Tab-separated table of C-alpha atoms in Angstrom:
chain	number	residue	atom	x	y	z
A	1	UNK	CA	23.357	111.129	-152.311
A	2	UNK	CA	23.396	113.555	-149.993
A	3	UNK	CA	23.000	111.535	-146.896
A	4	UNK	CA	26.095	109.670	-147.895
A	5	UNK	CA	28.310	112.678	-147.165
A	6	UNK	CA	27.312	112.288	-143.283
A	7	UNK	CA	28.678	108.572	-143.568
A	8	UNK	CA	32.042	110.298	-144.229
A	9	UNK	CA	33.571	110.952	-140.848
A	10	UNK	CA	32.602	107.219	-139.732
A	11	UNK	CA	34.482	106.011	-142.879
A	12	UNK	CA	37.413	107.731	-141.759
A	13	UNK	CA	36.855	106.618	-138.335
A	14	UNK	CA	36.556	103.001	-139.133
A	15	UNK	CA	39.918	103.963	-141.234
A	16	UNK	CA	41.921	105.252	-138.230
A	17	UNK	CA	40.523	102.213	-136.068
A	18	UNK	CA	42.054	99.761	-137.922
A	19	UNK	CA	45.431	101.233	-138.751
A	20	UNK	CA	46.177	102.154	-135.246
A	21	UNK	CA	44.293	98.365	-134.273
A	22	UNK	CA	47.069	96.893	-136.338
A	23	UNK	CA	49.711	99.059	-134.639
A	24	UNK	CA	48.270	97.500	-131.258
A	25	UNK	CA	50.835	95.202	-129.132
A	26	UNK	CA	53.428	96.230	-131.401
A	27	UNK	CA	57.274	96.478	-129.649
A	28	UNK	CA	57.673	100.049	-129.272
A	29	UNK	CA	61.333	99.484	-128.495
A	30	UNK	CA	61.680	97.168	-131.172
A	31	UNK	CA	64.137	99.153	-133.923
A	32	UNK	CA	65.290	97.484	-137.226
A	33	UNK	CA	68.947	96.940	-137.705
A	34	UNK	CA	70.883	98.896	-140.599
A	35	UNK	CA	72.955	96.363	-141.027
A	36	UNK	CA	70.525	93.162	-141.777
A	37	UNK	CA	71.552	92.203	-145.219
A	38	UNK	CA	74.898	93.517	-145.417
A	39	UNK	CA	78.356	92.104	-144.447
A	40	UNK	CA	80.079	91.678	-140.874
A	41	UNK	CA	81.992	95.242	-141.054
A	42	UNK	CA	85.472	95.066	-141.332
A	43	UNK	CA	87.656	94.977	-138.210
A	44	UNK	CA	90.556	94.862	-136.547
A	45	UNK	CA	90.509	93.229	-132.718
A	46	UNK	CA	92.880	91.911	-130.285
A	47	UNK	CA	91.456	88.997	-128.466
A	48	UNK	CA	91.272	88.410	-125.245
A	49	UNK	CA	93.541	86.139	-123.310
A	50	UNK	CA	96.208	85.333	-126.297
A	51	UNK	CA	96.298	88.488	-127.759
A	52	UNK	CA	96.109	87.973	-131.183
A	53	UNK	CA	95.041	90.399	-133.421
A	54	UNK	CA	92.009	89.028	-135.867
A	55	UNK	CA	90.217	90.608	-138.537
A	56	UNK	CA	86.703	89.754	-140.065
A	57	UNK	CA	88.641	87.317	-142.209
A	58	UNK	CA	89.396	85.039	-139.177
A	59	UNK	CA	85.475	84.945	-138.545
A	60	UNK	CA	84.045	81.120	-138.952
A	61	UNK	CA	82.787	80.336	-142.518
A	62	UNK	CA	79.873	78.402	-140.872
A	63	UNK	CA	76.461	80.577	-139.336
A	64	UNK	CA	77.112	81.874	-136.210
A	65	UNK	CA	76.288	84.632	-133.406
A	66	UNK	CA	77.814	87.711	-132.737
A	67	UNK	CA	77.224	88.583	-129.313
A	68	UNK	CA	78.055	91.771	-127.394
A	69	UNK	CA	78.821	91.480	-123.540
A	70	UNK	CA	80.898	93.455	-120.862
A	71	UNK	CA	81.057	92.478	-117.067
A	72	UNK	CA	79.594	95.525	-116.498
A	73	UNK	CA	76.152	94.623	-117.855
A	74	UNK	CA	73.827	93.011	-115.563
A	75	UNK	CA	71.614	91.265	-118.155
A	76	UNK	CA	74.524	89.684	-119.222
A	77	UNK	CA	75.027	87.908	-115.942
A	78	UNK	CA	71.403	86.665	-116.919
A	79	UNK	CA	72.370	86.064	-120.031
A	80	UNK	CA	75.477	83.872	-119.619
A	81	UNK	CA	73.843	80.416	-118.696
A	82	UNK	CA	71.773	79.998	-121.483
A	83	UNK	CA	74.659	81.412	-123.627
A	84	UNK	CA	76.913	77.887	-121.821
A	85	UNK	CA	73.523	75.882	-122.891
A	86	UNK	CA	73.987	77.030	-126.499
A	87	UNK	CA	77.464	76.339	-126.911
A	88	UNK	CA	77.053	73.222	-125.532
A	89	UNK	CA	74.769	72.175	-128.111
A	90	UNK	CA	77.080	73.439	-130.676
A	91	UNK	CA	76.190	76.709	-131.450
A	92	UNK	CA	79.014	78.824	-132.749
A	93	UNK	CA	79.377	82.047	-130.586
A	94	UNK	CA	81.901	85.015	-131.101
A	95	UNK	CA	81.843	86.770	-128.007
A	96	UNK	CA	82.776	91.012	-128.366
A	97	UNK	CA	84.021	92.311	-125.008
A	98	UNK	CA	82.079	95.276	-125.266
A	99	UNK	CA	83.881	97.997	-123.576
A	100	UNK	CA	85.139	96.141	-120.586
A	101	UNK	CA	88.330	95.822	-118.636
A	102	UNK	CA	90.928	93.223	-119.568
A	103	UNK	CA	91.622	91.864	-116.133
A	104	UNK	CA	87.712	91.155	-115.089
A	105	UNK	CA	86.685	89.888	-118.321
A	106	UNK	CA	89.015	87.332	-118.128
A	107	UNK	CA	88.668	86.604	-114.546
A	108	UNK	CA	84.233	86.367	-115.855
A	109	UNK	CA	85.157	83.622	-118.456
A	110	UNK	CA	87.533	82.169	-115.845
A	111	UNK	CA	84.935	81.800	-113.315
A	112	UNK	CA	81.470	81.326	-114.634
A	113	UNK	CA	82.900	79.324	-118.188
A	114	UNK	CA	83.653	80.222	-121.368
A	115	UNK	CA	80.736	79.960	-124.532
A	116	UNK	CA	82.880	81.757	-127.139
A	117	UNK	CA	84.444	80.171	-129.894
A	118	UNK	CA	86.413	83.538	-129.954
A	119	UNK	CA	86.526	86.501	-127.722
A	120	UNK	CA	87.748	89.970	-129.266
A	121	UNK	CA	87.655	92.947	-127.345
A	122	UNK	CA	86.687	96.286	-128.325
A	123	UNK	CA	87.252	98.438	-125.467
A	124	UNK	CA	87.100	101.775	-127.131
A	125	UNK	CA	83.904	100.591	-128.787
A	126	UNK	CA	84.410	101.635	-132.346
A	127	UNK	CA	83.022	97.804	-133.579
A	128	UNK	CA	80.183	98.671	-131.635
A	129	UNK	CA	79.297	101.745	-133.477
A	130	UNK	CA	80.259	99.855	-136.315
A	131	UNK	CA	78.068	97.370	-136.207
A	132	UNK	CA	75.185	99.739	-134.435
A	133	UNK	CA	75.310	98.161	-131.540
A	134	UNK	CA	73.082	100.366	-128.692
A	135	UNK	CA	74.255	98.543	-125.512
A	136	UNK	CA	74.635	94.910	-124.108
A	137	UNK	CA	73.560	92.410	-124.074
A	138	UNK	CA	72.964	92.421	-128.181
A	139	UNK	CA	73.113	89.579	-130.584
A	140	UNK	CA	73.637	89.389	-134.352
A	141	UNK	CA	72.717	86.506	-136.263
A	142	UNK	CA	75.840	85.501	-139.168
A	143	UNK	CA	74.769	83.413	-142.461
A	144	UNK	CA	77.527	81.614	-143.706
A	145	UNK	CA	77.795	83.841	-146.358
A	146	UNK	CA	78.487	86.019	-143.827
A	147	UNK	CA	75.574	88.223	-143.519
A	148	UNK	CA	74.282	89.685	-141.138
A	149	UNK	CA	70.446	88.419	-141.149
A	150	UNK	CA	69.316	89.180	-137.460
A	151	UNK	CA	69.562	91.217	-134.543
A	152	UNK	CA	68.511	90.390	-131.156
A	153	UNK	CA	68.400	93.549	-128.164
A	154	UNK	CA	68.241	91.831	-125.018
A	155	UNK	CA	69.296	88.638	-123.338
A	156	UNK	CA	68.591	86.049	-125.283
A	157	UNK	CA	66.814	82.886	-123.612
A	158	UNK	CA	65.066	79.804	-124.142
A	159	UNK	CA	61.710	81.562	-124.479
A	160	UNK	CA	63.243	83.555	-128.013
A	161	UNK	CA	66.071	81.829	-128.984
A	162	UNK	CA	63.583	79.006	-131.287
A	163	UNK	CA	63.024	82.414	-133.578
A	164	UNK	CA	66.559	83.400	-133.182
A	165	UNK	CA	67.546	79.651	-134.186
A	166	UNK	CA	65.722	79.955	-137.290
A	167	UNK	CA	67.947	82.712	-138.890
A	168	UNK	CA	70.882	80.518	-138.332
A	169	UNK	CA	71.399	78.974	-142.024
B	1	UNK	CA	63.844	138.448	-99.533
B	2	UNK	CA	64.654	135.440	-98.628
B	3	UNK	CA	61.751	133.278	-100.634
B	4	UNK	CA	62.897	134.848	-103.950
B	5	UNK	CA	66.891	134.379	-102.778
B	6	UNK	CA	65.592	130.670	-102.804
B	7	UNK	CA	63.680	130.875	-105.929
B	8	UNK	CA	66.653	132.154	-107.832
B	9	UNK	CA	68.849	129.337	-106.273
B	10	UNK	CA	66.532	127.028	-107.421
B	11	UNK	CA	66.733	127.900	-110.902
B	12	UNK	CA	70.156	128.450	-111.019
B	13	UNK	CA	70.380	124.950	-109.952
B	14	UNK	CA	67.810	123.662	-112.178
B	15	UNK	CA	69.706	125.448	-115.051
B	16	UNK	CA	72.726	124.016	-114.711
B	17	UNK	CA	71.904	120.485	-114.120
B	18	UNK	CA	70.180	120.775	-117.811
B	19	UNK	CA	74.179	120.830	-119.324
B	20	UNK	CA	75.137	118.103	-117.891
B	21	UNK	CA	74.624	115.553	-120.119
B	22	UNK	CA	77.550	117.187	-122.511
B	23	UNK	CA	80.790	116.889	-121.820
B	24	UNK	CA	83.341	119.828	-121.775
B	25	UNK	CA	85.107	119.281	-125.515
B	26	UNK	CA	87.171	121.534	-127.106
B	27	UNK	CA	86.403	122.685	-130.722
B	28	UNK	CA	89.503	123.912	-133.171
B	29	UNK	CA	87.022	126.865	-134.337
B	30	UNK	CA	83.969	128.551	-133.501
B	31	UNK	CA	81.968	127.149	-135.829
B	32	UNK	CA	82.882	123.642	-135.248
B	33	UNK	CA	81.191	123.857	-131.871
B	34	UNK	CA	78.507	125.414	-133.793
B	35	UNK	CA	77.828	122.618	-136.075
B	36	UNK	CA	78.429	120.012	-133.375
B	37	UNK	CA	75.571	121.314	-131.499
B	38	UNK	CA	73.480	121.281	-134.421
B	39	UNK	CA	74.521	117.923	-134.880
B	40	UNK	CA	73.834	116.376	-131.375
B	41	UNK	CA	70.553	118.048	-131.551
B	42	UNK	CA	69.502	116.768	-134.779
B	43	UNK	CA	70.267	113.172	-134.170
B	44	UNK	CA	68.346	111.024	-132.240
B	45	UNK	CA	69.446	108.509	-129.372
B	46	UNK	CA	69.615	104.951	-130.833
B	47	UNK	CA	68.807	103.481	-127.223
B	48	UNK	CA	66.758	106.038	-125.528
B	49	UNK	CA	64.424	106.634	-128.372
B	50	UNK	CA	62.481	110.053	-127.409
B	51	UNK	CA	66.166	112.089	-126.790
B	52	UNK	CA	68.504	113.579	-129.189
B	53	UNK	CA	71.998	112.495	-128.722
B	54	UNK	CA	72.551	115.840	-126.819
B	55	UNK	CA	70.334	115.575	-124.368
B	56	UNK	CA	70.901	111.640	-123.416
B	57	UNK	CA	73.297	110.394	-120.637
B	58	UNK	CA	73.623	106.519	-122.104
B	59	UNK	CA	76.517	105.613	-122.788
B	60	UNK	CA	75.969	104.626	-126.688
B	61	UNK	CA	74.871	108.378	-126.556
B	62	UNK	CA	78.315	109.158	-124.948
B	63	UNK	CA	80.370	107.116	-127.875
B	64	UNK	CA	78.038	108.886	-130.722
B	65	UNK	CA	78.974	112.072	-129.414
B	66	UNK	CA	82.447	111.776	-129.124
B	67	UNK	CA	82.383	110.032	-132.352
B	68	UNK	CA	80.699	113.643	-134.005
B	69	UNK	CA	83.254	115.489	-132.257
B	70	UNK	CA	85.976	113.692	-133.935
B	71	UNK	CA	84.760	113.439	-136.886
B	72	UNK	CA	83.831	117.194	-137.160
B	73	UNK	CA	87.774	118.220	-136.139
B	74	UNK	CA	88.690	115.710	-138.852
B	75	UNK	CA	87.108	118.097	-141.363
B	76	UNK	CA	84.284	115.433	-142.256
B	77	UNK	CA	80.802	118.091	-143.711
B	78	UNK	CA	77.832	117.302	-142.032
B	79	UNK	CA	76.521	115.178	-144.702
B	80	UNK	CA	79.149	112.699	-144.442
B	81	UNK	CA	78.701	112.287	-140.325
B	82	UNK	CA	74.803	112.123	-140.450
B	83	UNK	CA	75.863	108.927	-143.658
B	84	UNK	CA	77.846	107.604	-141.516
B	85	UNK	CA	75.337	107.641	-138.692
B	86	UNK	CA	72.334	106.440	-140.988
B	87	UNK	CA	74.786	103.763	-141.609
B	88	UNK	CA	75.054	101.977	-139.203
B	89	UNK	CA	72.112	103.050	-137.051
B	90	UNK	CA	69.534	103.698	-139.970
B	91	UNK	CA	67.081	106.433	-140.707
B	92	UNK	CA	65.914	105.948	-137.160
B	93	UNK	CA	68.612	108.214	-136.116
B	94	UNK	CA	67.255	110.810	-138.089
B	95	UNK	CA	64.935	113.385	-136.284
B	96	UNK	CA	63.964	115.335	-140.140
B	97	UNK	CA	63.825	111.694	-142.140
B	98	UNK	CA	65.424	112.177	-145.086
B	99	UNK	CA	62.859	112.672	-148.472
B	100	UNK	CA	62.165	108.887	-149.637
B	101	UNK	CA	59.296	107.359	-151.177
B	102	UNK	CA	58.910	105.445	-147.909
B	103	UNK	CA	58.593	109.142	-146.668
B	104	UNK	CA	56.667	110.631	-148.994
B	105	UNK	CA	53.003	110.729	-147.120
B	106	UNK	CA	55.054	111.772	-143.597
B	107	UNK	CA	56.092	114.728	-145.510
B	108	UNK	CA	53.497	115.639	-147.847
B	109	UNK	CA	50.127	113.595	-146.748
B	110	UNK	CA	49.611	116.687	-144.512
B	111	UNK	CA	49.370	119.104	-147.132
B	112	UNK	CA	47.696	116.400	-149.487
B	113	UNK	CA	44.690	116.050	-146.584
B	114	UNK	CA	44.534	120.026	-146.585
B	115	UNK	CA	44.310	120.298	-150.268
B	116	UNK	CA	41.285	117.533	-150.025
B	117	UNK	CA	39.938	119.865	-147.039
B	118	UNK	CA	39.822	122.615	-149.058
B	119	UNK	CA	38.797	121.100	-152.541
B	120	UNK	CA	35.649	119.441	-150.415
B	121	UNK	CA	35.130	123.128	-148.972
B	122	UNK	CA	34.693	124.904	-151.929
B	123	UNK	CA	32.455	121.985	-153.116
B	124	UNK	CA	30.022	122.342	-150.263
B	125	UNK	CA	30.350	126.300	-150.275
B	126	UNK	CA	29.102	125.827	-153.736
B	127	UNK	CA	26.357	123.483	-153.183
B	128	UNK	CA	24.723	125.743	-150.632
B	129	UNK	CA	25.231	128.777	-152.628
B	130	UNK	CA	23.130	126.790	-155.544
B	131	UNK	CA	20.727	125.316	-153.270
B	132	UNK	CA	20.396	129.659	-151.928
B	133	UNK	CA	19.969	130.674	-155.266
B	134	UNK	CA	16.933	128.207	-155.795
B	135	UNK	CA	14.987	128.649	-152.729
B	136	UNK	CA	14.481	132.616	-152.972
């Protein structure tokens, strides 16, 4: 009985091992959205090029992506061809001019082609907050309930976009 | 003379440059500054991680604290800014998480461990005493 006791610290050893083994490989960036599982916020946005003001009502009834871009983000130079691939195939994107200037936004879509279905602009960045957004490029996944069901940090390519695809319901 | 001259140059430089992550704002009252530094220190960079929103020079870090700022001069307590925050960033933002079941062993495991520590202690201070007690 006695003897047992000295087994004690290797117990708790193999304990540690395995918790921290499972914790192994794990994204330490990775950082879960507070909004997964509730509505698109509400909003009021003027859009770029016709100037139109829309609010979350005008948002498509179908699943779609929210995705957050400014010309001043380099990943989203990266990101912008395989965003043209996706629309192509018939993804529906809303694009959120992330806290960008008018004039080279439009002279971006102009130039290098537009994805969006829609592109709203929230210069201030007040949707962003809103919608926890922590820089660009950043992606939310819409359910056409609309709710929000994923978020992607990070340019999104062909490599993850197969798990990305299969929140879109 | 002149080695310590540069030593206290150095500093001087090295303490200023830690202030410049924060904006010059201006604050209605004393206190409101007060509690906006409390507040910056408190909550945590959402895209830095391992820096408090004071400390951070992102630019998300940048919105967040104007966004405190505002809301504090709006009259908003403390409680409602750090809800808002938790929000839309989640308890992530939170340096002292909030007291949840999900919490519960991050606050309290270390006191349960110590109260096992000391239980097993007194167990094997009493064994040996026994065991003492037999052999003479």
């Amino acid at each position: 009985m006695r003897k047992l006791l000295f087994f004690i610290p290797l117990v708790f050893f193999l304990i540690l091992g395995a918790v921290f083994y499972s914790q192994l490989g794990k994204d330490v960036q990775y950082m879960p959205s507070a909004l997964v599982g509730k509505k698109v916020p509400n909003f009021t946005l003027v859009s770029l090029g016709d100037d139109q003001l829309y609010t979350h009502k005008d948002l498509p009834k179908t699943s779609y992506l929210i995705n957050f871009w400014g010309t001043w983000c380099p990943a989203c130079h990266v990101e912008h061809p395989f965003l043209m691939t996706l629309a192509q195939s018939g993804v529906p994107i809303i694009g959120i001019d992330y806290k960008d200037q008018k004039d080279s936004a439009e002279q971006w879509l102009e130039q290098k082609g537009n994805p969006y279905q829609m592109v709203l602009m929230d210069e201030m960045g007040n949707f962003g907050v809103d919608m926890g957004v922590t820089g660009a490029p950043e992606s939310f996944v819409v359910d056409s309930s609309g709710v929000v069901v994923y978020r992607h940090q990070g340019v999104i390519n062909a490599e993850n976009w197969p798990d990305i695809q299969g929140y879109m319901k | 003379m002149m080695f310590i001259k540069g030593i206290f140059l150095v500093c001087g430089i090295w303490l200023s440059l830690s202030a410049v992550a924060q904006e010059q704002m201006a604050f209605r009252s004393e206190l409101n500054k007060t509690r906006y530094q409390n507040l910056v220190e408190e909550l945590r960079c959402p895209k830095c991680q391992n820096q408090n929103l004071a400390d951070s020079n992102s630019g998300i870090a940048v919105d967040l604290r104007e966004q405190v700022h505002q809301m504090i001069e709006q009259g908003k307590t403390d409680q409602e800014i750090v809800d808002y925050m938790v929000a839309r960033y989640g308890e992530f933002v939170l340096y002292r998480p909030q007291h949840s079941t999900a919490t519960f062993l991050l606050w309290y495991g270390p006191f349960i461990l110590l109260g096992i520590g000391l239980v097993a202690f007194i167990f094997v201070v009493k064994i040996s005493r026994k065991r003492r007690g037999r052999d003479e």
